[in-house]
mmCIF file of C-alpha atoms and ligand atoms in Angstrom:
data_model
loop_
_atom_site.group_PDB
_atom_site.id
_atom_site.type_symbol
_atom_site.label_atom_id
_atom_site.label_comp_id
_atom_site.label_asym_id
_atom_site.label_seq_id
_atom_site.Cartn_x
_atom_site.Cartn_y
_atom_site.Cartn_z
ATOM 1 C CA UNK A 1 85.235 114.458 174.943
ATOM 2 C CA UNK A 2 87.763 117.201 175.685
ATOM 3 C CA UNK A 3 90.829 114.949 175.465
ATOM 4 C CA UNK A 4 89.548 113.220 172.331
ATOM 5 C CA UNK A 5 88.866 116.550 170.642
ATOM 6 C CA UNK A 6 92.341 117.819 171.492
ATOM 7 C CA UNK A 7 93.880 114.596 170.169
ATOM 8 C CA UNK A 8 92.087 114.801 166.825
ATOM 9 C CA UNK A 9 92.887 118.518 166.542
ATOM 10 C CA UNK A 10 96.582 117.888 167.135
ATOM 11 C CA UNK A 11 96.660 115.416 164.257
ATOM 12 C CA UNK A 12 95.167 117.864 161.768
ATOM 13 C CA UNK A 13 97.351 119.494 159.149
ATOM 14 C CA UNK A 14 98.772 122.846 160.186
ATOM 15 C CA UNK A 15 96.417 124.674 157.820
ATOM 16 C CA UNK A 16 93.390 122.797 159.142
ATOM 17 C CA UNK A 17 94.416 123.671 162.691
ATOM 18 C CA UNK A 18 94.459 127.352 161.783
ATOM 19 C CA UNK A 19 91.162 127.045 159.946
ATOM 20 C CA UNK A 20 89.428 125.257 162.832
ATOM 21 C CA UNK A 21 90.679 127.900 165.274
ATOM 22 C CA UNK A 22 89.286 130.579 163.027
ATOM 23 C CA UNK A 23 85.912 128.895 162.654
ATOM 24 C CA UNK A 24 85.797 128.337 166.416
ATOM 25 C CA UNK A 25 86.400 132.025 166.927
ATOM 26 C CA UNK A 26 83.637 132.990 164.513
ATOM 27 C CA UNK A 27 81.248 130.702 166.395
ATOM 28 C CA UNK A 28 82.308 131.762 169.881
ATOM 29 C CA UNK A 29 83.307 135.330 169.222
ATOM 30 C CA UNK A 30 80.220 136.803 170.755
ATOM 31 C CA UNK A 31 80.566 134.814 173.972
ATOM 32 C CA UNK A 32 84.208 135.797 174.535
ATOM 33 C CA UNK A 33 84.018 139.300 175.916
ATOM 34 C CA UNK A 34 87.018 141.597 175.577
ATOM 35 C CA UNK A 35 86.835 142.126 179.338
ATOM 36 C CA UNK A 36 87.295 138.400 179.853
ATOM 37 C CA UNK A 37 90.511 138.333 177.879
ATOM 38 C CA UNK A 38 91.973 141.006 180.110
ATOM 39 C CA UNK A 39 94.058 144.002 179.123
ATOM 40 C CA UNK A 40 96.972 142.907 181.302
ATOM 41 C CA UNK A 41 97.305 139.616 179.448
ATOM 42 C CA UNK A 42 97.263 141.307 176.084
ATOM 43 C CA UNK A 43 99.999 143.675 177.157
ATOM 44 C CA UNK A 44 102.321 140.700 177.471
ATOM 45 C CA UNK A 45 101.480 139.624 173.920
ATOM 46 C CA UNK A 46 101.509 143.136 172.519
ATOM 47 C CA UNK A 47 105.067 143.005 171.181
ATOM 48 C CA UNK A 48 104.242 139.903 169.152
ATOM 49 C CA UNK A 49 100.964 141.362 167.918
ATOM 50 C CA UNK A 50 102.726 144.557 166.851
ATOM 51 C CA UNK A 51 105.316 142.559 164.942
ATOM 52 C CA UNK A 52 102.547 140.701 163.128
ATOM 53 C CA UNK A 53 100.759 143.923 162.225
ATOM 54 C CA UNK A 54 103.886 145.105 160.437
ATOM 55 C CA UNK A 55 104.313 141.941 158.375
ATOM 56 C CA UNK A 56 103.099 141.164 154.864
ATOM 57 C CA UNK A 57 100.191 138.745 154.541
ATOM 58 C CA UNK A 58 102.572 135.981 153.488
ATOM 59 C CA UNK A 59 104.751 136.555 156.551
ATOM 60 C CA UNK A 60 101.716 136.644 158.851
ATOM 61 C CA UNK A 61 100.567 133.301 157.508
ATOM 62 C CA UNK A 62 104.073 131.883 157.915
ATOM 63 C CA UNK A 63 104.232 132.943 161.563
ATOM 64 C CA UNK A 64 100.888 131.293 162.309
ATOM 65 C CA UNK A 65 101.936 128.133 160.493
ATOM 66 C CA UNK A 66 105.222 128.141 162.447
ATOM 67 C CA UNK A 67 103.296 128.355 165.716
ATOM 68 C CA UNK A 68 100.996 125.472 164.807
ATOM 69 C CA UNK A 69 103.879 123.407 163.426
ATOM 70 C CA UNK A 70 106.034 124.203 166.473
ATOM 71 C CA UNK A 71 108.897 125.327 164.267
ATOM 72 C CA UNK A 72 111.712 126.795 166.317
ATOM 73 C CA UNK A 73 111.973 130.517 165.506
ATOM 74 C CA UNK A 74 112.505 133.612 167.568
ATOM 75 C CA UNK A 75 108.792 134.327 167.281
ATOM 76 C CA UNK A 76 107.630 130.884 168.364
ATOM 77 C CA UNK A 77 110.021 130.996 171.319
ATOM 78 C CA UNK A 78 108.661 134.378 172.418
ATOM 79 C CA UNK A 79 105.166 132.934 172.160
ATOM 80 C CA UNK A 80 106.293 129.901 174.141
ATOM 81 C CA UNK A 81 106.941 131.875 177.319
ATOM 82 C CA UNK A 82 103.413 133.299 177.494
ATOM 83 C CA UNK A 83 100.935 131.822 179.975
ATOM 84 C CA UNK A 84 98.111 129.644 178.691
ATOM 85 C CA UNK A 85 95.515 132.393 179.009
ATOM 86 C CA UNK A 86 97.804 134.953 177.401
ATOM 87 C CA UNK A 87 98.233 132.577 174.476
ATOM 88 C CA UNK A 88 94.447 132.389 174.194
ATOM 89 C CA UNK A 89 94.239 136.157 174.385
ATOM 90 C CA UNK A 90 96.909 136.408 171.654
ATOM 91 C CA UNK A 91 94.881 134.211 169.276
ATOM 92 C CA UNK A 92 91.714 136.042 170.148
ATOM 93 C CA UNK A 93 93.355 139.359 169.327
ATOM 94 C CA UNK A 94 94.748 137.948 166.080
ATOM 95 C CA UNK A 95 91.202 137.066 165.063
ATOM 96 C CA UNK A 96 90.083 140.574 165.869
ATOM 97 C CA UNK A 97 92.937 141.924 163.745
ATOM 98 C CA UNK A 98 91.813 139.648 160.922
ATOM 99 C CA UNK A 99 88.290 141.005 161.161
ATOM 100 C CA UNK A 100 89.657 144.546 161.076
ATOM 101 C CA UNK A 101 91.743 143.741 157.996
ATOM 102 C CA UNK A 102 95.190 143.970 159.595
ATOM 103 C CA UNK A 103 95.903 140.261 159.270
ATOM 104 C CA UNK A 104 95.728 137.918 156.272
ATOM 105 C CA UNK A 105 92.125 136.737 155.808
ATOM 106 C CA UNK A 106 90.911 133.168 155.536
ATOM 107 C CA UNK A 107 90.473 132.141 151.915
ATOM 108 C CA UNK A 108 86.667 132.141 151.519
ATOM 109 C CA UNK A 109 86.663 128.773 149.755
ATOM 110 C CA UNK A 110 88.920 126.894 152.175
ATOM 111 C CA UNK A 111 88.051 123.188 152.314
ATOM 112 C CA UNK A 112 88.444 121.576 155.724
ATOM 113 C CA UNK A 113 89.424 117.926 155.783
ATOM 114 C CA UNK A 114 86.905 115.432 157.120
ATOM 115 C CA UNK A 115 88.728 115.272 160.474
ATOM 116 C CA UNK A 116 88.837 119.051 160.609
ATOM 117 C CA UNK A 117 85.095 119.306 160.060
ATOM 118 C CA UNK A 118 84.544 116.650 162.703
ATOM 119 C CA UNK A 119 86.647 118.464 165.321
ATOM 120 C CA UNK A 120 84.730 121.636 164.635
ATOM 121 C CA UNK A 121 81.387 119.841 164.960
ATOM 122 C CA UNK A 122 82.431 118.248 168.255
ATOM 123 C CA UNK A 123 83.752 121.539 169.543
ATOM 124 C CA UNK A 124 80.430 123.247 168.800
ATOM 125 C CA UNK A 125 78.611 120.661 170.865
ATOM 126 C CA UNK A 126 80.744 121.161 173.977
ATOM 127 C CA UNK A 127 79.655 123.669 176.588
ATOM 128 C CA UNK A 128 81.497 126.961 176.837
ATOM 129 C CA UNK A 129 83.791 125.852 179.653
ATOM 130 C CA UNK A 130 84.835 122.731 177.774
ATOM 131 C CA UNK A 131 85.396 124.721 174.598
ATOM 132 C CA UNK A 132 87.762 127.004 176.486
ATOM 133 C CA UNK A 133 89.556 123.991 177.914
ATOM 134 C CA UNK A 134 90.086 122.511 174.440
ATOM 135 C CA UNK A 135 91.240 125.814 172.973
ATOM 136 C CA UNK A 136 93.536 126.550 175.897
ATOM 137 C CA UNK A 137 95.133 123.141 175.492
ATOM 138 C CA UNK A 138 95.695 123.419 171.748
ATOM 139 C CA UNK A 139 97.126 126.940 171.841
ATOM 140 C CA UNK A 140 99.330 125.991 174.795
ATOM 141 C CA UNK A 141 100.824 123.196 172.716
ATOM 142 C CA UNK A 142 101.689 125.626 169.925
ATOM 143 C CA UNK A 143 104.976 127.491 169.668
ATOM 144 C CA UNK A 144 108.217 126.409 171.289
ATOM 145 C CA UNK A 145 109.078 126.439 174.972
ATOM 146 C CA UNK A 146 112.549 128.043 175.023
ATOM 147 C CA UNK A 147 113.250 126.456 178.408
ATOM 148 C CA UNK A 148 112.597 122.895 177.257
ATOM 149 C CA UNK A 149 115.733 120.833 176.763
HETATM 150 O O1 45D B 201 96.094 130.761 152.358
HETATM 151 O O2 45D B 201 92.421 135.446 179.906
HETATM 152 C C1 45D B 201 94.839 128.855 155.820
HETATM 153 C C2 45D B 201 88.965 133.372 179.118
HETATM 154 C C3 45D B 201 94.876 128.184 154.435
HETATM 155 C C4 45D B 201 89.165 134.261 180.341
HETATM 156 C C5 45D B 201 94.936 130.372 155.724
HETATM 157 C C6 45D B 201 89.923 133.688 178.008
HETATM 158 C C7 45D B 201 95.850 128.729 153.517
HETATM 159 C C8 45D B 201 90.550 134.378 180.767
HETATM 160 C C9 45D B 201 95.991 128.339 156.643
HETATM 161 C C10 45D B 201 93.540 128.388 156.430
HETATM 162 C C11 45D B 201 89.211 131.927 179.523
HETATM 163 C C12 45D B 201 87.549 133.557 178.670
HETATM 164 C C13 45D B 201 95.350 130.977 154.537
HETATM 165 C C14 45D B 201 91.083 134.390 178.295
HETATM 166 C C15 45D B 201 95.781 130.202 153.404
HETATM 167 C C16 45D B 201 91.421 134.789 179.660
HETATM 168 C C17 45D B 201 94.774 131.264 156.867
HETATM 169 C C18 45D B 201 89.581 133.040 176.733
HETATM 170 C C19 45D B 201 95.374 132.467 154.379
HETATM 171 C C20 45D B 201 92.048 134.769 177.267
HETATM 172 C C21 45D B 201 94.367 131.005 158.106
HETATM 173 C C22 45D B 201 89.817 133.374 175.500
HETATM 174 C C23 45D B 201 94.351 131.975 159.189
HETATM 175 C C24 45D B 201 89.453 132.581 174.329
HETATM 176 C C25 45D B 201 94.876 133.328 158.957
HETATM 177 C C26 45D B 201 88.517 131.450 174.454
HETATM 178 C C27 45D B 201 93.857 131.569 160.397
HETATM 179 C C28 45D B 201 89.986 132.894 173.141
HETATM 180 C C29 45D B 201 93.811 132.344 161.595
HETATM 181 C C30 45D B 201 89.800 132.193 171.897
HETATM 182 C C31 45D B 201 93.214 131.883 162.713
HETATM 183 C C32 45D B 201 90.416 132.577 170.774
HETATM 184 C C33 45D B 201 93.100 132.582 163.977
HETATM 185 C C34 45D B 201 90.360 131.941 169.463
HETATM 186 C C35 45D B 201 92.340 131.994 164.944
HETATM 187 C C36 45D B 201 91.102 132.481 168.475
HETATM 188 C C37 45D B 201 93.765 133.880 164.170
HETATM 189 C C38 45D B 201 89.539 130.745 169.232
HETATM 190 C C39 45D B 201 92.118 132.526 166.273
HETATM 191 C C40 45D B 201 91.272 131.953 167.157
#
């Protein structure tokens, strides 16, 4: 179920990937404790998070789309060197910044594709450990590994 969910997620449009991540966060938010994400991990992502905080909404959206689309930019390469759990912590913190109004909000009327809605449904039915595994895999695949080829 984990591999299948990751596969369907990866085939979603970039916008649907961002939307599903967001909806996953709103569902799981309460179960992910700030302690679990770890201050040390966030420190490594802090430079990127600070850059995002200083961007316009349009630029923030572009950076997130670049990550999901694996476009090669300085930002996506900096993201690429983070560990899997630090990448998760980065996305978690981005969601928190969205909630606090520092990051571009989801459009309230966003329409997920059928595949997007299906991934989300499947994700909800997995247990917490499997959900983390799926999320860790999809955020690990995002960005660009500057050491690859
Ligand atoms: O205009 O270290 C659209 C543990 C449409 C423990 C849009 C852990 C067009 C160890 C693109 C939709 C394993 C528990 C706009 C860590 C449009 C550890 C905008 C786990 C505006 C870290 C879309 C942590 C936007 C976990 C802005 C499980 C979308 C963390 C933004 C999970 C989406 C984190 C964002 C998750 C989603 C974060 C920011 C699921 C973030 C999700």
